[in-house]
mmCIF file with all atom_site columns, C-alpha atoms in Angstrom:
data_model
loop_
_atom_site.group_PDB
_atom_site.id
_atom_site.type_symbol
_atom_site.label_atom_id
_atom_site.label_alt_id
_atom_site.label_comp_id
_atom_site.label_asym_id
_atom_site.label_entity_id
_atom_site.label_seq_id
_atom_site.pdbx_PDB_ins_code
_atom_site.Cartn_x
_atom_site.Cartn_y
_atom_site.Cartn_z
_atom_site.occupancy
_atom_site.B_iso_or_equiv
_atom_site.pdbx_formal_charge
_atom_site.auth_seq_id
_atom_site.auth_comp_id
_atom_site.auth_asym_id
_atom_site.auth_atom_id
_atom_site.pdbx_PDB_model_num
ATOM 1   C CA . UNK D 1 1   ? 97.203  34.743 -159.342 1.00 79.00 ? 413 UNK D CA 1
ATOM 2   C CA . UNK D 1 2   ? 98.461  31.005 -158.096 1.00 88.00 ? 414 UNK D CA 1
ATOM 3   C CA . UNK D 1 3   ? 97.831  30.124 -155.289 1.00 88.00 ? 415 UNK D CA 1
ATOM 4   C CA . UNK D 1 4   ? 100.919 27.287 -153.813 1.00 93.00 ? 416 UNK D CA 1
ATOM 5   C CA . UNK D 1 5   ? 100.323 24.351 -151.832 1.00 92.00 ? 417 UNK D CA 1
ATOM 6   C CA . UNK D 1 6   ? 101.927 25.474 -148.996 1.00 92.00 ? 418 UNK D CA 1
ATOM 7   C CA . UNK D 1 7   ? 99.743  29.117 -149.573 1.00 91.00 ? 419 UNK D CA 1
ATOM 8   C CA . UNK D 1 8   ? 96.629  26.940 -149.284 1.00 91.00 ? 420 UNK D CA 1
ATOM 9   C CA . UNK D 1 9   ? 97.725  25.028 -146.586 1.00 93.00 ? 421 UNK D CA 1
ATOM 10  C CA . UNK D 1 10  ? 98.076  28.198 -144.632 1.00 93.00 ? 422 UNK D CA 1
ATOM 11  C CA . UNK D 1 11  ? 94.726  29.439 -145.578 1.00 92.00 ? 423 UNK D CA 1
ATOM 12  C CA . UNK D 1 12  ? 92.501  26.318 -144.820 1.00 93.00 ? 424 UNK D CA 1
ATOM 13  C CA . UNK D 1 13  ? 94.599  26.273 -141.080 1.00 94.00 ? 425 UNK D CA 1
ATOM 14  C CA . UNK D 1 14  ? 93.367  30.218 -140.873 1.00 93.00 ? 426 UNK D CA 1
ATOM 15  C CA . UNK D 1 15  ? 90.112  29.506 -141.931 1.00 92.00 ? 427 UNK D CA 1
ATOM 16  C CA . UNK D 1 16  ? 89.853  26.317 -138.686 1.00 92.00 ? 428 UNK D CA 1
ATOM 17  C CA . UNK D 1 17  ? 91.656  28.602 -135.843 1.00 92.00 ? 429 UNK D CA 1
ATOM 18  C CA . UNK D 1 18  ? 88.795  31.579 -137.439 1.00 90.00 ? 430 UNK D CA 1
ATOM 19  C CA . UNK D 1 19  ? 85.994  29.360 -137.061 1.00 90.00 ? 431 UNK D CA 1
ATOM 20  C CA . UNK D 1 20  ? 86.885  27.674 -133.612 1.00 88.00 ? 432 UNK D CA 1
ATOM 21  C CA . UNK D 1 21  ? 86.588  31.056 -132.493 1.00 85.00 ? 433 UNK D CA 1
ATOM 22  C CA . UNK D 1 22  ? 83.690  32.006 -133.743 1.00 82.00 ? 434 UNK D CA 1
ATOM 23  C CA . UNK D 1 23  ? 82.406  29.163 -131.471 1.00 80.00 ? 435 UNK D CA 1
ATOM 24  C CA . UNK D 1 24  ? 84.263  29.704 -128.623 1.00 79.00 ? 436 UNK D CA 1
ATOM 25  C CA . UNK D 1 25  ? 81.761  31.561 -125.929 1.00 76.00 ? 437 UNK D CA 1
ATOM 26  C CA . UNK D 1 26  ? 82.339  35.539 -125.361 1.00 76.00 ? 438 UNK D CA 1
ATOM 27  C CA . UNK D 1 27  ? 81.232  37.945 -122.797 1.00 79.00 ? 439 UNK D CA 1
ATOM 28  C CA . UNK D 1 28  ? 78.580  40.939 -124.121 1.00 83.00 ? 440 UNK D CA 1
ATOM 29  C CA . UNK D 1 29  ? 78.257  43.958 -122.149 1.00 85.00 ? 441 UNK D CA 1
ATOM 30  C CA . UNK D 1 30  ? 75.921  46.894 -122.894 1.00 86.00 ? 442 UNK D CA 1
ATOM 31  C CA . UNK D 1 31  ? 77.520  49.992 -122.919 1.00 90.00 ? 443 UNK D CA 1
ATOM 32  C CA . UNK D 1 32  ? 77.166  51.361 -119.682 1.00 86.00 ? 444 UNK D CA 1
ATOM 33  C CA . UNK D 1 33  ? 77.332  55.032 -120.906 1.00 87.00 ? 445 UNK D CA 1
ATOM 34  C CA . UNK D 1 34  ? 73.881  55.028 -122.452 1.00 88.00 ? 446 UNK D CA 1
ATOM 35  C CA . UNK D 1 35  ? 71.725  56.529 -119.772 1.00 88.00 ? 447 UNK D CA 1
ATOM 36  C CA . UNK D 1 36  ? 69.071  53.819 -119.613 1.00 90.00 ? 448 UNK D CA 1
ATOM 37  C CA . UNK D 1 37  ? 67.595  52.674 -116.222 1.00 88.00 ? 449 UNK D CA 1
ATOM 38  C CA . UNK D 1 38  ? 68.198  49.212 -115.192 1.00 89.00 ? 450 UNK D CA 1
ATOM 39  C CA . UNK D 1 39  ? 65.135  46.794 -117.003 1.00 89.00 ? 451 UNK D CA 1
ATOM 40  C CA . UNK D 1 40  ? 63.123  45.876 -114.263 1.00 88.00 ? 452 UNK D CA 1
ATOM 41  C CA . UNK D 1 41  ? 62.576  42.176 -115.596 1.00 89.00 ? 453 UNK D CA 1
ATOM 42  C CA . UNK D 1 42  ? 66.232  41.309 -115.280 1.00 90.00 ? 454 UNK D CA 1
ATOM 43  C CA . UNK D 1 43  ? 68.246  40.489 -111.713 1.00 91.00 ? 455 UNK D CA 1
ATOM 44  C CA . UNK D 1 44  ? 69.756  43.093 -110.265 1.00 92.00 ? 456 UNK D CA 1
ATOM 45  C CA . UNK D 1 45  ? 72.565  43.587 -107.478 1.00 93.00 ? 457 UNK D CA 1
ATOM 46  C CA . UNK D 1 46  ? 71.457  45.093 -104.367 1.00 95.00 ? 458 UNK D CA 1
ATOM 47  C CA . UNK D 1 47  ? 73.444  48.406 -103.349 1.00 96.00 ? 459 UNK D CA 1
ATOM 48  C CA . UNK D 1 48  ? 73.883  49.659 -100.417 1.00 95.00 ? 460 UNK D CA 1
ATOM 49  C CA . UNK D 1 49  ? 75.362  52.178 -98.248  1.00 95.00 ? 461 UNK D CA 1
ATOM 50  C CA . UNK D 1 50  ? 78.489  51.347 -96.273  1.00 93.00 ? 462 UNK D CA 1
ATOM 51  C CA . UNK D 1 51  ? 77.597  53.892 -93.278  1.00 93.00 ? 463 UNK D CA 1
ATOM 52  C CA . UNK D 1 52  ? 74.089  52.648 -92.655  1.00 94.00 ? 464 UNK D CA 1
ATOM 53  C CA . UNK D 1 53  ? 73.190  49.649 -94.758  1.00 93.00 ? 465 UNK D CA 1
ATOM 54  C CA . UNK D 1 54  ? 70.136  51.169 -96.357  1.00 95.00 ? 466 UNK D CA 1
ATOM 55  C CA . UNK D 1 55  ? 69.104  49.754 -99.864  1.00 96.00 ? 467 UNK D CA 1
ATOM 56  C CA . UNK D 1 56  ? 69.959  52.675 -103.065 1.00 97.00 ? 468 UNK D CA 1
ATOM 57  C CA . UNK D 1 57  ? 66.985  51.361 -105.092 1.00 95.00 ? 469 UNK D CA 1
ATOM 58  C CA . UNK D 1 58  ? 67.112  52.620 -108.785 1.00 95.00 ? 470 UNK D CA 1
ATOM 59  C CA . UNK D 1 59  ? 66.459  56.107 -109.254 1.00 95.00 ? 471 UNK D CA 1
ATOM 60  C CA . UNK D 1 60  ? 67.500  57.085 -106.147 1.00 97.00 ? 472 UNK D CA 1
ATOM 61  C CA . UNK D 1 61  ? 69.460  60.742 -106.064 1.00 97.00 ? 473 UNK D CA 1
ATOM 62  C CA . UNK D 1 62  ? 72.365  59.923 -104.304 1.00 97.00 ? 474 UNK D CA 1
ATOM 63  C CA . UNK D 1 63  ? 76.028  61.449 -104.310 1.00 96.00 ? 475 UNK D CA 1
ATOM 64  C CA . UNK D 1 64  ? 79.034  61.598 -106.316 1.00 96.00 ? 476 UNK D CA 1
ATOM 65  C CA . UNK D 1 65  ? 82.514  61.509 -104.893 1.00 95.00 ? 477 UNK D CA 1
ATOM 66  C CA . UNK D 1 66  ? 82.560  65.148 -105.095 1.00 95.00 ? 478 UNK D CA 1
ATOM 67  C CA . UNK D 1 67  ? 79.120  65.940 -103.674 1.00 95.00 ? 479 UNK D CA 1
ATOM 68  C CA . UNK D 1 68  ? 77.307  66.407 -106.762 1.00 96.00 ? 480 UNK D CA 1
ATOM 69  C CA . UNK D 1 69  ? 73.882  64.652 -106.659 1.00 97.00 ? 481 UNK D CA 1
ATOM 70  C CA . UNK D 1 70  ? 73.424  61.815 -109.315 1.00 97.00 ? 482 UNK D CA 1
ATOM 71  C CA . UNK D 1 71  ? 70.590  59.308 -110.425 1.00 96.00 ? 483 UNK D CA 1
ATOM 72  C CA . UNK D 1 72  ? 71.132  55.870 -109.114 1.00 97.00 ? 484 UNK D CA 1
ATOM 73  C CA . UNK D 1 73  ? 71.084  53.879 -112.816 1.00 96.00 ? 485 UNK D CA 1
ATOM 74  C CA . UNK D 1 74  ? 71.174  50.324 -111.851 1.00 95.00 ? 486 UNK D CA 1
ATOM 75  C CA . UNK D 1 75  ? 74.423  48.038 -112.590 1.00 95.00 ? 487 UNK D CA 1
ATOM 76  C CA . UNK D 1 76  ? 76.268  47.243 -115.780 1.00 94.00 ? 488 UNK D CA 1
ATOM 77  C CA . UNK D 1 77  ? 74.776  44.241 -117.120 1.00 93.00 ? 489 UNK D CA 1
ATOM 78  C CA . UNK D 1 78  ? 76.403  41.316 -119.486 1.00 91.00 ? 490 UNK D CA 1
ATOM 79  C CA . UNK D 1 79  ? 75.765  38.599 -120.668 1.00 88.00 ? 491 UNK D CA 1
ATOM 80  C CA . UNK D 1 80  ? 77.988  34.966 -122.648 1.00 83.00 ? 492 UNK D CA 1
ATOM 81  C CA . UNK D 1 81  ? 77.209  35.311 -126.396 1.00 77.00 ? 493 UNK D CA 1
ATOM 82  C CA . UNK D 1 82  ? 74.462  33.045 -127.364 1.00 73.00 ? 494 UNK D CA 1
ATOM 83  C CA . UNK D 1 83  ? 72.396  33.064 -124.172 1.00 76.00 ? 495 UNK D CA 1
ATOM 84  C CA . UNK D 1 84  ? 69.793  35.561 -123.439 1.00 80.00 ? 496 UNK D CA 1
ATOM 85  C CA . UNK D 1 85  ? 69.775  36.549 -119.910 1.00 87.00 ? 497 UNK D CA 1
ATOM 86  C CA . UNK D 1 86  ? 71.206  39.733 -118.733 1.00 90.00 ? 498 UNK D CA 1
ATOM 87  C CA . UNK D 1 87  ? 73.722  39.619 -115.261 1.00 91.00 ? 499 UNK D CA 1
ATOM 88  C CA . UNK D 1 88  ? 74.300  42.875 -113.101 1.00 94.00 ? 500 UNK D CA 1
ATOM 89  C CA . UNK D 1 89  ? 77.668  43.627 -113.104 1.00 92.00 ? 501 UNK D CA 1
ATOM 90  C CA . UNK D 1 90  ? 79.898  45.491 -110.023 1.00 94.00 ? 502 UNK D CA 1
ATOM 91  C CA . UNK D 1 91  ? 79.827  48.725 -111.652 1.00 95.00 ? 503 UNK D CA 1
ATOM 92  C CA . UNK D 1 92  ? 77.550  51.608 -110.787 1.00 96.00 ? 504 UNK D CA 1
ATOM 93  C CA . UNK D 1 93  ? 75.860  53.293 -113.286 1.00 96.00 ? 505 UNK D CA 1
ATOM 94  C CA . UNK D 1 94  ? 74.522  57.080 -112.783 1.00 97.00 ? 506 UNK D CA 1
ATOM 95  C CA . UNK D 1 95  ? 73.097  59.934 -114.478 1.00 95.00 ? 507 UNK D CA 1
ATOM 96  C CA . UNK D 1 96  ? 73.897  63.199 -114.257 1.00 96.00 ? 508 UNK D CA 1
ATOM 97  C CA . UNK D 1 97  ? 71.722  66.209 -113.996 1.00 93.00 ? 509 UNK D CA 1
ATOM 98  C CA . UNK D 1 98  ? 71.333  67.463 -117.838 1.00 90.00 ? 510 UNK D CA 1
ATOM 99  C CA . UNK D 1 99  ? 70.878  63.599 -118.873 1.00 89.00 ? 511 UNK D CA 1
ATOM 100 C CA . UNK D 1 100 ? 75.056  62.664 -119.297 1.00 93.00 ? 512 UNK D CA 1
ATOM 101 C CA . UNK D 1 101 ? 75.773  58.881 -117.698 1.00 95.00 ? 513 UNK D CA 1
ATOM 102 C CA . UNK D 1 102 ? 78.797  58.065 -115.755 1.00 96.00 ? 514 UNK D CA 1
ATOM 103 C CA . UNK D 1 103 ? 80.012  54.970 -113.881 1.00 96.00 ? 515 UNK D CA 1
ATOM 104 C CA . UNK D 1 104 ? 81.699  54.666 -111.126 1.00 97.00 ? 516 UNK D CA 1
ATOM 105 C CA . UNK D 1 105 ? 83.105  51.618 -108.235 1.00 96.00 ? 517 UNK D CA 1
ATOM 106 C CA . UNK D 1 106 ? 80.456  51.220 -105.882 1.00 96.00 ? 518 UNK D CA 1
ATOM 107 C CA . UNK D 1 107 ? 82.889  52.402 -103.035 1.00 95.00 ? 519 UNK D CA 1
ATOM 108 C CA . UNK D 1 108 ? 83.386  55.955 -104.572 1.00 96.00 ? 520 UNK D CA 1
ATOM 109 C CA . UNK D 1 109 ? 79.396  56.245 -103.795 1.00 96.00 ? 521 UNK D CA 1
ATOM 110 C CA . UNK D 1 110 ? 80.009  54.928 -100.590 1.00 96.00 ? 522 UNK D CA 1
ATOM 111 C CA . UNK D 1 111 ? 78.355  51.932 -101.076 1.00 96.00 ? 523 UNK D CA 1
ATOM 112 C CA . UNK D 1 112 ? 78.681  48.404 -102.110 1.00 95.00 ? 524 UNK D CA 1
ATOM 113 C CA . UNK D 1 113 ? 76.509  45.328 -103.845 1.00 95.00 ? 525 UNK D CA 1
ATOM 114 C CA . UNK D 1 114 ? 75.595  42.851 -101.532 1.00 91.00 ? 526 UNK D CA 1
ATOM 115 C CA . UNK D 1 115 ? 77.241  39.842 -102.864 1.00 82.00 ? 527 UNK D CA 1
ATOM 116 C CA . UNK D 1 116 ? 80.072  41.730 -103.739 1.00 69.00 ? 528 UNK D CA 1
ATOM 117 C CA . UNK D 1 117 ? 83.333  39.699 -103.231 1.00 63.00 ? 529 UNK D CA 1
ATOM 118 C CA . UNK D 1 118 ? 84.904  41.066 -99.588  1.00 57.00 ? 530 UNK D CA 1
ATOM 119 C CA . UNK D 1 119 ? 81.920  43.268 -99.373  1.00 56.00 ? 531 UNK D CA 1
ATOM 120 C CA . UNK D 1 120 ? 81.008  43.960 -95.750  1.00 47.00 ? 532 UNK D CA 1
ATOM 121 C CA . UNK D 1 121 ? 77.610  42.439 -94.849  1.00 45.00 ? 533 UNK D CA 1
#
């Protein structure tokens, strides 16, 4: 096979726009349907209940929007490819009884993080 001037041309400009984005910075997120509990070493959003204002601290049982009673998980957490610290997320992460994780908007729980944008202080 021959490869044409104008064929290599095209290949060497794939193989630049390829590598500029292999640079360019990305967001990581773990997969917030593993049901692991929040690493106590990273930051963490604190979540609270609209009604009262009282602090869900991880592990907490509290409820689902249908009643059921859940585990408290922590936040999702991400991160920017190449560094190494972890940031909570907005998302709520729970656990089911029977061990099956679920996520849901803070306000379905009747709660919300703290420094939430246009959360309620």
């Amino acid at each position: 096979m021959e490869i044409t001037p104008a064929g290599d041309a095209a290949l060497s400009a794939y193989d630049l726009r390829a590598e500029q984005r292999r640079q360019e910075p990305s967001t990581i997120t773990r997969n917030p349907m593993l049901g692991e509990r929040h690493d106590p070493r990273e930051a963490i959003r604190v979540l609270r209940t609209v009604e009262s204002g009282e602090e869900i601290r991880v592990g907490d049982v509290i409820a689902d929007p249908f009643g059921t009673p859940v585990t408290y998980l922590g936040p999702t957490m991400r991160r920017i490819s190449g560094e190494s610290i972890w940031l909570p997320g907005f998302i709520a992460r729970v656990l089911y009884p029977g061990d099956t994780p679920w996520v849901f908007l803070p306000i379905h729980l009747g709660a919300a993080y703290e420094d939430a944008p246009g959360c309620p202080a």
